[in-house]
């Protein structure tokens, strides 16, 4: 079982800071979580609903201000491209930041560029994370929100949580060139212990949904595969959704019913029709699932999870053989309510809702039937971004 706690990570990060910045003592430490989306995939950029939880797995930033006008960053991520340490002057109106290499720093530079207070002082910071990179658990939003939270400690803004999430999303759009929806940054900022959050991605209204039943376990299974299509395919899906909405003369697919779509089928490209069918049905599944979870109807919630996976596999075509294997293995036993791929797709993780008494058997069954090597996380809803006591 993979370790998901943050305590050891914080201590290791503090030691890395002291080793690399001798004579300096970190005065600020923050953490921001990754997330797993229980249901509501590829609906956020269509102004639909999503139902994520924040994870105990986090990105940590520790550091201190400096007086030399230089920002110095160091990441401990083994998967990060070189250099893993870089320095640049604090930004000014005449000297804005711009994306480039190393790629990992673009997420950080984007947050610095779009930070809503200033001028920022120079600082030294070490970044570390135990959110799996490329696993569909939103390591990028975790990094963005952690960096933003760090900046809030050295140069306070007005504390508006929605504006914070939107600034982090803007950083990913403009510096990492990933046109993500708002879900990942929102849940990393606003995650609530023992709750999922039903997020209306149009109004940005958040409704906490209790997830406190001790007999219920959220099991994340990382396929440990990542297909390289993700970025380009994501952009293609967004364009197809817009094409469908435009053809139906609607602002977004949030405003389209299945009946509307069916009536217009002959006027749509077959692939675009299928993409829209997934989104429209997924938005309804998500609100239905929130009701089921509130009433503790776990079997209904699980049924909707499986429907979601099948729709993502067949209509949206963002699953892959490995994810399909994991879902099939999870569902082939007692005590499992539902299972589905989570995240953008083409690899990464599945999320499974399972009775606590059946967890170990479920994990063993997946190990026995999966063609690859999976990593498992038994997790629970955790809090959003927060300041650490160093």
Short mmCIF file of C-alpha atoms in Angstrom, two decimals:
data_model
loop_
_atom_site.label_atom_id
_atom_site.label_comp_id
_atom_site.label_asym_id
_atom_site.label_seq_id
_atom_site.Cartn_x
_atom_site.Cartn_y
_atom_site.Cartn_z
CA UNK A 1 0.00 0.00 0.00
CA UNK A 2 1.39 3.38 -0.97
CA UNK A 3 2.04 5.97 1.73
CA UNK A 4 -0.27 8.96 1.38
CA UNK A 5 0.58 10.99 4.49
CA UNK A 6 2.30 14.38 4.49
CA UNK A 7 4.26 14.39 7.77
CA UNK A 8 7.34 12.58 6.48
CA UNK A 9 7.24 14.63 3.27
CA UNK A 10 7.35 17.90 5.21
CA UNK A 11 10.36 16.80 7.28
CA UNK A 12 12.22 15.65 4.18
CA UNK A 13 11.47 18.94 2.40
CA UNK A 14 12.74 20.98 5.34
CA UNK A 15 15.99 19.01 5.28
CA UNK A 16 16.42 19.55 1.53
CA UNK A 17 15.95 23.28 2.08
CA UNK A 18 18.59 23.42 4.81
CA UNK A 19 21.02 21.35 2.72
CA UNK A 20 20.64 23.59 -0.35
CA UNK A 21 20.34 26.97 1.32
CA UNK A 22 22.89 26.85 4.13
CA UNK A 23 22.53 29.66 6.63
CA UNK A 24 18.82 30.12 5.82
CA UNK A 25 15.96 28.76 7.89
CA UNK A 26 12.55 28.18 6.28
CA UNK A 27 9.90 30.39 7.87
CA UNK A 28 6.90 29.47 5.71
CA UNK A 29 5.45 26.07 4.92
CA UNK A 30 2.24 25.25 3.07
CA UNK A 31 0.49 22.23 1.59
CA UNK A 32 -2.17 21.78 -1.09
CA UNK A 33 -3.85 18.48 -1.93
CA UNK A 34 -4.34 16.47 -5.05
CA UNK A 35 -7.83 15.22 -5.73
CA UNK A 36 -9.80 12.28 -6.94
CA UNK A 37 -13.01 12.89 -8.82
CA UNK A 38 -15.72 10.44 -7.74
CA UNK A 39 -17.87 11.24 -10.77
CA UNK A 40 -18.31 14.06 -13.30
CA UNK A 41 -15.52 13.65 -15.84
CA UNK A 42 -14.93 16.13 -18.67
CA UNK A 43 -17.96 18.12 -17.50
CA UNK A 44 -16.18 21.06 -15.84
CA UNK A 45 -15.21 22.82 -19.08
CA UNK A 46 -18.80 22.34 -20.22
CA UNK A 47 -20.09 24.28 -17.18
CA UNK A 48 -21.52 21.07 -15.68
CA UNK A 49 -21.19 19.46 -12.26
CA UNK A 50 -18.30 17.54 -10.69
CA UNK A 51 -17.99 15.61 -7.41
CA UNK A 52 -14.34 15.46 -6.29
CA UNK A 53 -12.67 14.95 -2.91
CA UNK A 54 -9.36 16.39 -1.77
CA UNK A 55 -6.72 13.77 -0.95
CA UNK A 56 -4.25 13.37 1.93
CA UNK A 57 -1.56 13.39 -0.80
CA UNK A 58 -0.17 16.90 -1.12
CA UNK A 59 2.36 19.24 -2.67
CA UNK A 60 4.45 21.00 -0.01
CA UNK A 61 6.32 24.29 -0.42
CA UNK A 62 8.73 25.50 2.27
CA UNK A 63 10.90 28.59 2.11
CA UNK A 64 11.67 32.11 3.21
CA UNK A 65 11.90 35.63 1.86
CA UNK A 66 15.21 36.93 0.52
CA UNK A 67 16.43 40.51 0.21
CA UNK A 68 18.32 40.21 -3.07
CA UNK A 69 15.34 40.46 -5.45
CA UNK A 70 15.89 36.89 -6.70
CA UNK A 71 13.39 34.01 -6.76
CA UNK A 72 15.16 30.68 -6.24
CA UNK A 73 13.20 27.45 -6.75
CA UNK A 74 14.13 23.81 -6.23
CA UNK A 75 11.95 20.77 -6.88
CA UNK A 76 12.62 17.33 -5.43
CA UNK A 77 10.46 15.57 -8.05
CA UNK A 78 12.51 12.83 -9.72
CA UNK A 79 10.25 12.99 -12.79
CA UNK A 80 10.87 16.73 -13.29
CA UNK A 81 12.98 17.83 -16.23
CA UNK A 82 16.35 19.48 -15.63
CA UNK A 83 17.36 21.82 -14.24
CA UNK A 84 15.52 21.11 -11.00
CA UNK A 85 16.89 24.28 -9.46
CA UNK A 86 16.60 27.70 -11.10
CA UNK A 87 16.80 31.39 -10.25
CA UNK A 88 15.31 34.48 -11.86
CA UNK A 89 14.65 38.10 -10.85
CA UNK A 90 11.34 39.07 -9.28
CA UNK A 91 8.86 40.09 -11.93
CA UNK A 92 8.07 43.69 -12.76
CA UNK A 93 5.75 45.31 -15.28
CA UNK A 94 8.68 45.79 -17.61
CA UNK A 95 10.06 42.29 -16.96
CA UNK A 96 7.17 39.77 -16.89
CA UNK A 97 7.73 36.04 -16.67
CA UNK A 98 7.23 33.79 -19.68
CA UNK A 99 6.97 30.00 -20.10
CA UNK A 100 9.91 27.92 -21.23
CA UNK A 101 12.22 25.22 -19.95
CA UNK A 102 12.26 23.46 -17.53
CA UNK A 103 8.62 22.48 -18.02
CA UNK A 104 7.90 21.86 -14.33
CA UNK A 105 8.66 25.51 -13.52
CA UNK A 106 5.96 26.79 -15.88
CA UNK A 107 3.24 25.92 -13.36
CA UNK A 108 5.09 27.89 -10.68
CA UNK A 109 6.01 30.82 -12.91
CA UNK A 110 2.41 31.06 -14.10
CA UNK A 111 1.18 31.39 -10.53
CA UNK A 112 3.80 34.04 -9.76
CA UNK A 113 2.87 35.96 -12.92
CA UNK A 114 -0.87 35.87 -12.15
CA UNK A 115 -0.65 36.38 -8.39
CA UNK A 116 -3.18 39.02 -7.38
CA UNK A 117 -1.06 41.08 -4.98
CA UNK A 118 2.39 42.58 -5.10
CA UNK A 119 5.01 43.52 -5.69
CA UNK A 120 6.38 40.14 -4.65
CA UNK A 121 9.69 40.01 -2.78
CA UNK A 122 12.48 37.63 -3.65
CA UNK A 123 12.29 34.23 -1.96
CA UNK A 124 13.87 30.80 -1.71
CA UNK A 125 11.59 27.76 -1.87
CA UNK A 126 11.74 23.98 -2.09
CA UNK A 127 8.82 22.10 -3.66
CA UNK A 128 8.03 18.45 -2.94
CA UNK A 129 5.00 16.27 -3.59
CA UNK A 130 3.61 12.81 -2.97
CA UNK A 131 0.79 13.28 -5.49
CA UNK A 132 1.63 10.85 -8.34
CA UNK A 133 2.62 12.77 -11.47
CA UNK A 134 0.53 11.95 -14.52
CA UNK A 135 -1.83 9.78 -12.50
CA UNK A 136 -5.01 11.77 -12.99
CA UNK A 137 -4.93 12.98 -9.36
CA UNK A 138 -4.19 16.58 -10.29
CA UNK A 139 -0.57 16.98 -9.32
CA UNK A 140 -0.43 20.16 -11.42
CA UNK A 141 -3.27 21.95 -9.60
CA UNK A 142 -1.79 20.79 -6.30
CA UNK A 143 1.49 22.46 -7.28
CA UNK A 144 -0.21 25.65 -8.45
CA UNK A 145 -2.36 26.02 -5.35
CA UNK A 146 0.56 25.23 -3.02
CA UNK A 147 2.69 27.92 -4.65
CA UNK A 148 -0.17 30.43 -4.51
CA UNK A 149 -0.69 29.65 -0.81
CA UNK A 150 3.04 30.18 -0.22
CA UNK A 151 2.90 33.58 -1.93
CA UNK A 152 -0.06 34.53 0.26
CA UNK A 153 2.15 34.11 3.33
CA UNK A 154 4.92 36.43 2.09
CA UNK A 155 2.71 38.98 0.28
CA UNK A 156 -0.94 38.67 1.42
CA UNK A 157 -3.81 39.11 -1.03
CA UNK A 158 -7.48 39.65 -0.16
CA UNK A 159 -8.02 35.96 0.66
CA UNK A 160 -10.83 35.36 -1.85
CA UNK A 161 -10.87 31.59 -2.46
CA UNK A 162 -12.68 31.67 -5.81
CA UNK A 163 -10.26 34.26 -7.22
CA UNK A 164 -7.37 32.16 -5.94
CA UNK A 165 -8.61 29.06 -7.79
CA UNK A 166 -9.25 31.08 -10.96
CA UNK A 167 -5.75 32.59 -10.86
CA UNK A 168 -4.23 29.11 -10.58
CA UNK A 169 -6.36 27.90 -13.49
CA UNK A 170 -5.19 30.89 -15.54
CA UNK A 171 -1.57 29.94 -14.75
CA UNK A 172 -2.15 26.47 -16.20
CA UNK A 173 -3.86 27.85 -19.30
CA UNK A 174 -1.24 30.48 -20.10
CA UNK A 175 2.04 28.96 -18.90
CA UNK A 176 1.47 25.18 -19.18
CA UNK A 177 -0.78 25.45 -22.27
CA UNK A 178 -3.34 23.07 -20.78
CA UNK A 179 -6.93 24.35 -21.23
CA UNK A 180 -8.19 22.71 -18.02
CA UNK A 181 -11.57 23.30 -16.41
CA UNK A 182 -11.87 24.75 -12.92
CA UNK A 183 -12.45 21.55 -10.89
CA UNK A 184 -8.86 20.69 -9.99
CA UNK A 185 -7.86 24.10 -8.65
CA UNK A 186 -11.23 24.52 -6.91
CA UNK A 187 -11.06 21.31 -4.90
CA UNK A 188 -7.38 21.85 -4.02
CA UNK A 189 -8.29 25.29 -2.63
CA UNK A 190 -11.61 24.40 -0.98
CA UNK A 191 -11.42 20.71 -0.09
CA UNK A 192 -13.26 19.81 3.12
CA UNK A 193 -12.36 17.00 5.49
CA UNK A 194 -14.87 14.11 5.44
CA UNK A 195 -16.78 15.60 2.50
CA UNK A 196 -16.97 15.42 -1.25
CA UNK A 197 -17.78 18.74 -2.93
CA UNK A 198 -20.50 19.03 -5.53
CA UNK A 199 -19.21 21.92 -7.64
CA UNK A 200 -21.39 23.76 -10.10
CA UNK A 201 -18.80 24.78 -12.68
CA UNK A 202 -21.09 27.50 -14.06
CA UNK A 203 -22.09 29.37 -10.89
CA UNK A 204 -19.03 28.11 -8.93
CA UNK A 205 -21.41 27.22 -6.11
CA UNK A 206 -20.05 24.51 -3.81
CA UNK A 207 -22.24 22.04 -1.90
CA UNK A 208 -20.48 19.79 0.66
CA UNK A 209 -21.65 16.16 0.54
CA UNK A 210 -20.85 14.17 3.71
CA UNK A 211 -18.67 11.11 3.25
CA UNK A 212 -18.21 9.98 6.84
CA UNK A 213 -19.50 6.40 6.89
CA UNK A 214 -16.65 4.31 8.42
CA UNK A 215 -17.83 1.24 6.49
CA UNK A 216 -17.16 2.99 3.19
CA UNK A 217 -13.73 3.20 1.57
CA UNK A 218 -12.50 5.18 -1.44
CA UNK A 219 -9.86 3.04 -3.15
CA UNK A 220 -7.61 4.64 -5.76
CA UNK A 221 -5.74 2.31 -8.10
CA UNK A 222 -2.93 3.76 -10.19
CA UNK A 223 -2.47 1.84 -13.44
CA UNK A 224 1.09 3.24 -13.63
CA UNK A 225 0.67 3.77 -17.35
CA UNK A 226 0.39 7.07 -19.15
CA UNK A 227 -0.33 7.23 -22.85
CA UNK A 228 1.14 10.23 -24.63
CA UNK A 229 -2.09 11.39 -26.31
CA UNK A 230 -3.40 13.28 -23.29
CA UNK A 231 -2.69 16.93 -24.14
CA UNK A 232 -3.73 16.90 -27.79
CA UNK A 233 -6.75 14.64 -27.21
CA UNK A 234 -7.96 16.86 -24.37
CA UNK A 235 -7.94 19.91 -26.63
CA UNK A 236 -9.73 17.93 -29.35
CA UNK A 237 -12.50 16.89 -26.95
CA UNK A 238 -13.02 20.51 -25.87
CA UNK A 239 -13.35 21.60 -29.51
CA UNK A 240 -15.83 18.81 -30.23
CA UNK A 241 -17.96 19.85 -27.25
CA UNK A 242 -18.00 23.44 -28.47
CA UNK A 243 -18.89 22.28 -31.99
CA UNK A 244 -21.88 20.37 -30.61
CA UNK A 245 -23.05 23.30 -28.46
CA UNK A 246 -22.69 25.73 -31.38
CA UNK A 247 -24.67 23.43 -33.68
CA UNK A 248 -27.45 23.36 -31.10
CA UNK A 249 -27.21 27.14 -30.65
CA UNK A 250 -26.39 26.82 -26.94
CA UNK A 251 -23.66 28.48 -24.92
CA UNK A 252 -22.40 25.14 -23.55
CA UNK A 253 -23.54 21.53 -23.34
CA UNK A 254 -24.83 22.29 -19.82
CA UNK A 255 -27.85 23.81 -21.59
CA UNK A 256 -28.55 20.79 -23.81
CA UNK A 257 -30.85 17.88 -22.91
CA UNK A 258 -30.54 14.36 -24.24
CA UNK A 259 -33.82 14.97 -26.09
CA UNK A 260 -32.33 18.09 -27.75
CA UNK A 261 -29.27 16.12 -28.77
CA UNK A 262 -31.22 13.18 -30.14
CA UNK A 263 -33.39 15.50 -32.21
CA UNK A 264 -30.27 17.05 -33.76
CA UNK A 265 -28.37 13.79 -34.34
CA UNK A 266 -28.71 13.88 -38.13
CA UNK A 267 -27.07 17.33 -38.23
CA UNK A 268 -24.00 16.35 -36.19
CA UNK A 269 -20.85 14.46 -37.03
CA UNK A 270 -21.19 10.98 -35.46
CA UNK A 271 -18.11 11.42 -33.27
CA UNK A 272 -19.19 14.87 -32.08
CA UNK A 273 -22.62 13.42 -31.25
CA UNK A 274 -21.05 10.74 -29.07
CA UNK A 275 -18.83 13.28 -27.27
CA UNK A 276 -21.86 15.43 -26.49
CA UNK A 277 -23.89 12.42 -25.35
CA UNK A 278 -21.24 11.59 -22.78
CA UNK A 279 -21.12 15.13 -21.38
CA UNK A 280 -24.89 15.62 -21.19
CA UNK A 281 -25.49 12.24 -19.55
CA UNK A 282 -22.50 12.68 -17.21
CA UNK A 283 -23.81 16.00 -15.90
CA UNK A 284 -27.09 14.30 -14.90
CA UNK A 285 -25.25 11.29 -13.46
CA UNK A 286 -23.22 13.60 -11.25
CA UNK A 287 -26.19 15.37 -9.67
CA UNK A 288 -27.96 12.02 -9.26
CA UNK A 289 -24.84 10.58 -7.64
CA UNK A 290 -24.63 13.45 -5.14
CA UNK A 291 -28.22 12.73 -4.09
CA UNK A 292 -27.45 9.02 -3.76
CA UNK A 293 -24.38 9.71 -1.62
CA UNK A 294 -26.33 12.10 0.61
CA UNK A 295 -28.94 9.40 1.23
CA UNK A 296 -26.21 6.72 1.63
CA UNK A 297 -27.55 4.74 -1.33
CA UNK A 298 -24.11 3.38 -2.21
CA UNK A 299 -25.35 0.80 -4.70
CA UNK A 300 -27.05 3.50 -6.75
CA UNK A 301 -23.92 5.64 -6.54
CA UNK A 302 -21.83 2.68 -7.70
CA UNK A 303 -24.18 1.96 -10.60
CA UNK A 304 -23.73 5.55 -11.77
CA UNK A 305 -19.92 5.22 -11.46
CA UNK A 306 -19.91 2.20 -13.77
CA UNK A 307 -22.21 3.99 -16.24
CA UNK A 308 -19.77 6.90 -16.18
CA UNK A 309 -16.82 4.65 -16.96
CA UNK A 310 -18.65 2.96 -19.84
CA UNK A 311 -19.59 6.34 -21.28
CA UNK A 312 -16.00 7.61 -20.99
CA UNK A 313 -14.81 4.42 -22.69
CA UNK A 314 -17.37 4.23 -25.50
CA UNK A 315 -18.67 7.76 -26.16
CA UNK A 316 -15.79 9.99 -25.06
CA UNK A 317 -13.05 7.45 -25.89
CA UNK A 318 -10.61 8.53 -23.19
CA UNK A 319 -10.17 5.22 -21.42
CA UNK A 320 -7.54 2.62 -22.32
CA UNK A 321 -7.17 -1.17 -21.96
CA UNK A 322 -5.36 -0.87 -18.63
CA UNK A 323 -8.10 1.24 -17.02
CA UNK A 324 -10.79 -1.06 -18.40
CA UNK A 325 -8.95 -4.03 -16.89
CA UNK A 326 -8.78 -2.38 -13.49
CA UNK A 327 -12.48 -1.53 -13.46
CA UNK A 328 -13.50 -5.01 -14.58
CA UNK A 329 -11.30 -6.65 -11.92
CA UNK A 330 -12.63 -4.37 -9.18
CA UNK A 331 -16.26 -5.09 -10.06
CA UNK A 332 -15.77 -8.86 -10.23
CA UNK A 333 -16.28 -9.49 -6.53
CA UNK A 334 -18.42 -8.86 -3.47
CA UNK A 335 -18.60 -5.63 -1.52
CA UNK A 336 -17.73 -3.31 -4.42
CA UNK A 337 -20.33 -0.65 -5.15
CA UNK A 338 -18.77 0.89 -8.23
CA UNK A 339 -15.55 1.68 -10.07
CA UNK A 340 -14.51 4.03 -12.87
CA UNK A 341 -11.56 5.73 -14.48
CA UNK A 342 -10.84 9.15 -13.00
CA UNK A 343 -9.00 12.14 -14.44
CA UNK A 344 -8.40 13.07 -18.05
CA UNK A 345 -7.89 9.50 -19.20
CA UNK A 346 -5.46 7.52 -21.39
CA UNK A 347 -3.93 6.03 -18.24
CA UNK A 348 -3.64 7.15 -14.66
CA UNK A 349 -6.05 5.97 -11.99
CA UNK A 350 -9.37 4.37 -11.26
CA UNK A 351 -11.52 5.19 -8.24
CA UNK A 352 -13.55 2.47 -6.54
CA UNK A 353 -16.21 2.73 -3.84
CA UNK A 354 -15.98 -0.38 -1.71
CA UNK A 355 -17.16 -1.74 1.63
CA UNK A 356 -14.33 -1.55 4.16
CA UNK A 357 -14.59 -5.29 4.86
CA UNK A 358 -13.97 -6.09 1.19
CA UNK A 359 -10.97 -3.81 0.55
CA UNK A 360 -8.16 -6.32 0.96
CA UNK A 361 -9.88 -8.95 -1.19
CA UNK A 362 -10.58 -6.31 -3.84
CA UNK A 363 -6.93 -5.23 -3.93
CA UNK A 364 -5.74 -8.84 -4.21
CA UNK A 365 -8.24 -9.57 -7.00
CA UNK A 366 -7.06 -6.54 -8.97
CA UNK A 367 -3.41 -7.60 -8.51
CA UNK A 368 -4.24 -11.11 -9.73
CA UNK A 369 -6.12 -9.92 -12.83
CA UNK A 370 -4.26 -6.80 -13.92
CA UNK A 371 -1.68 -7.24 -16.67
CA UNK A 372 0.52 -4.47 -15.27
CA UNK A 373 1.69 -3.46 -11.80
CA UNK A 374 -0.77 -1.24 -9.94
CA UNK A 375 -0.30 0.99 -6.90
CA UNK A 376 -3.13 1.28 -4.37
CA UNK A 377 -4.20 4.10 -2.08
CA UNK A 378 -6.89 3.74 0.56
CA UNK A 379 -7.90 7.32 1.07
CA UNK A 380 -10.43 9.63 2.70
CA UNK A 381 -11.64 13.15 1.97
CA UNK A 382 -9.18 15.69 3.34
CA UNK A 383 -8.89 19.44 3.74
CA UNK A 384 -7.84 21.91 1.08
CA UNK A 385 -4.74 24.11 0.98
CA UNK A 386 -3.39 25.09 4.39
CA UNK A 387 -0.43 26.61 6.19
CA UNK A 388 1.93 24.25 8.01
CA UNK A 389 3.34 24.77 11.48
CA UNK A 390 7.10 24.42 11.00
#
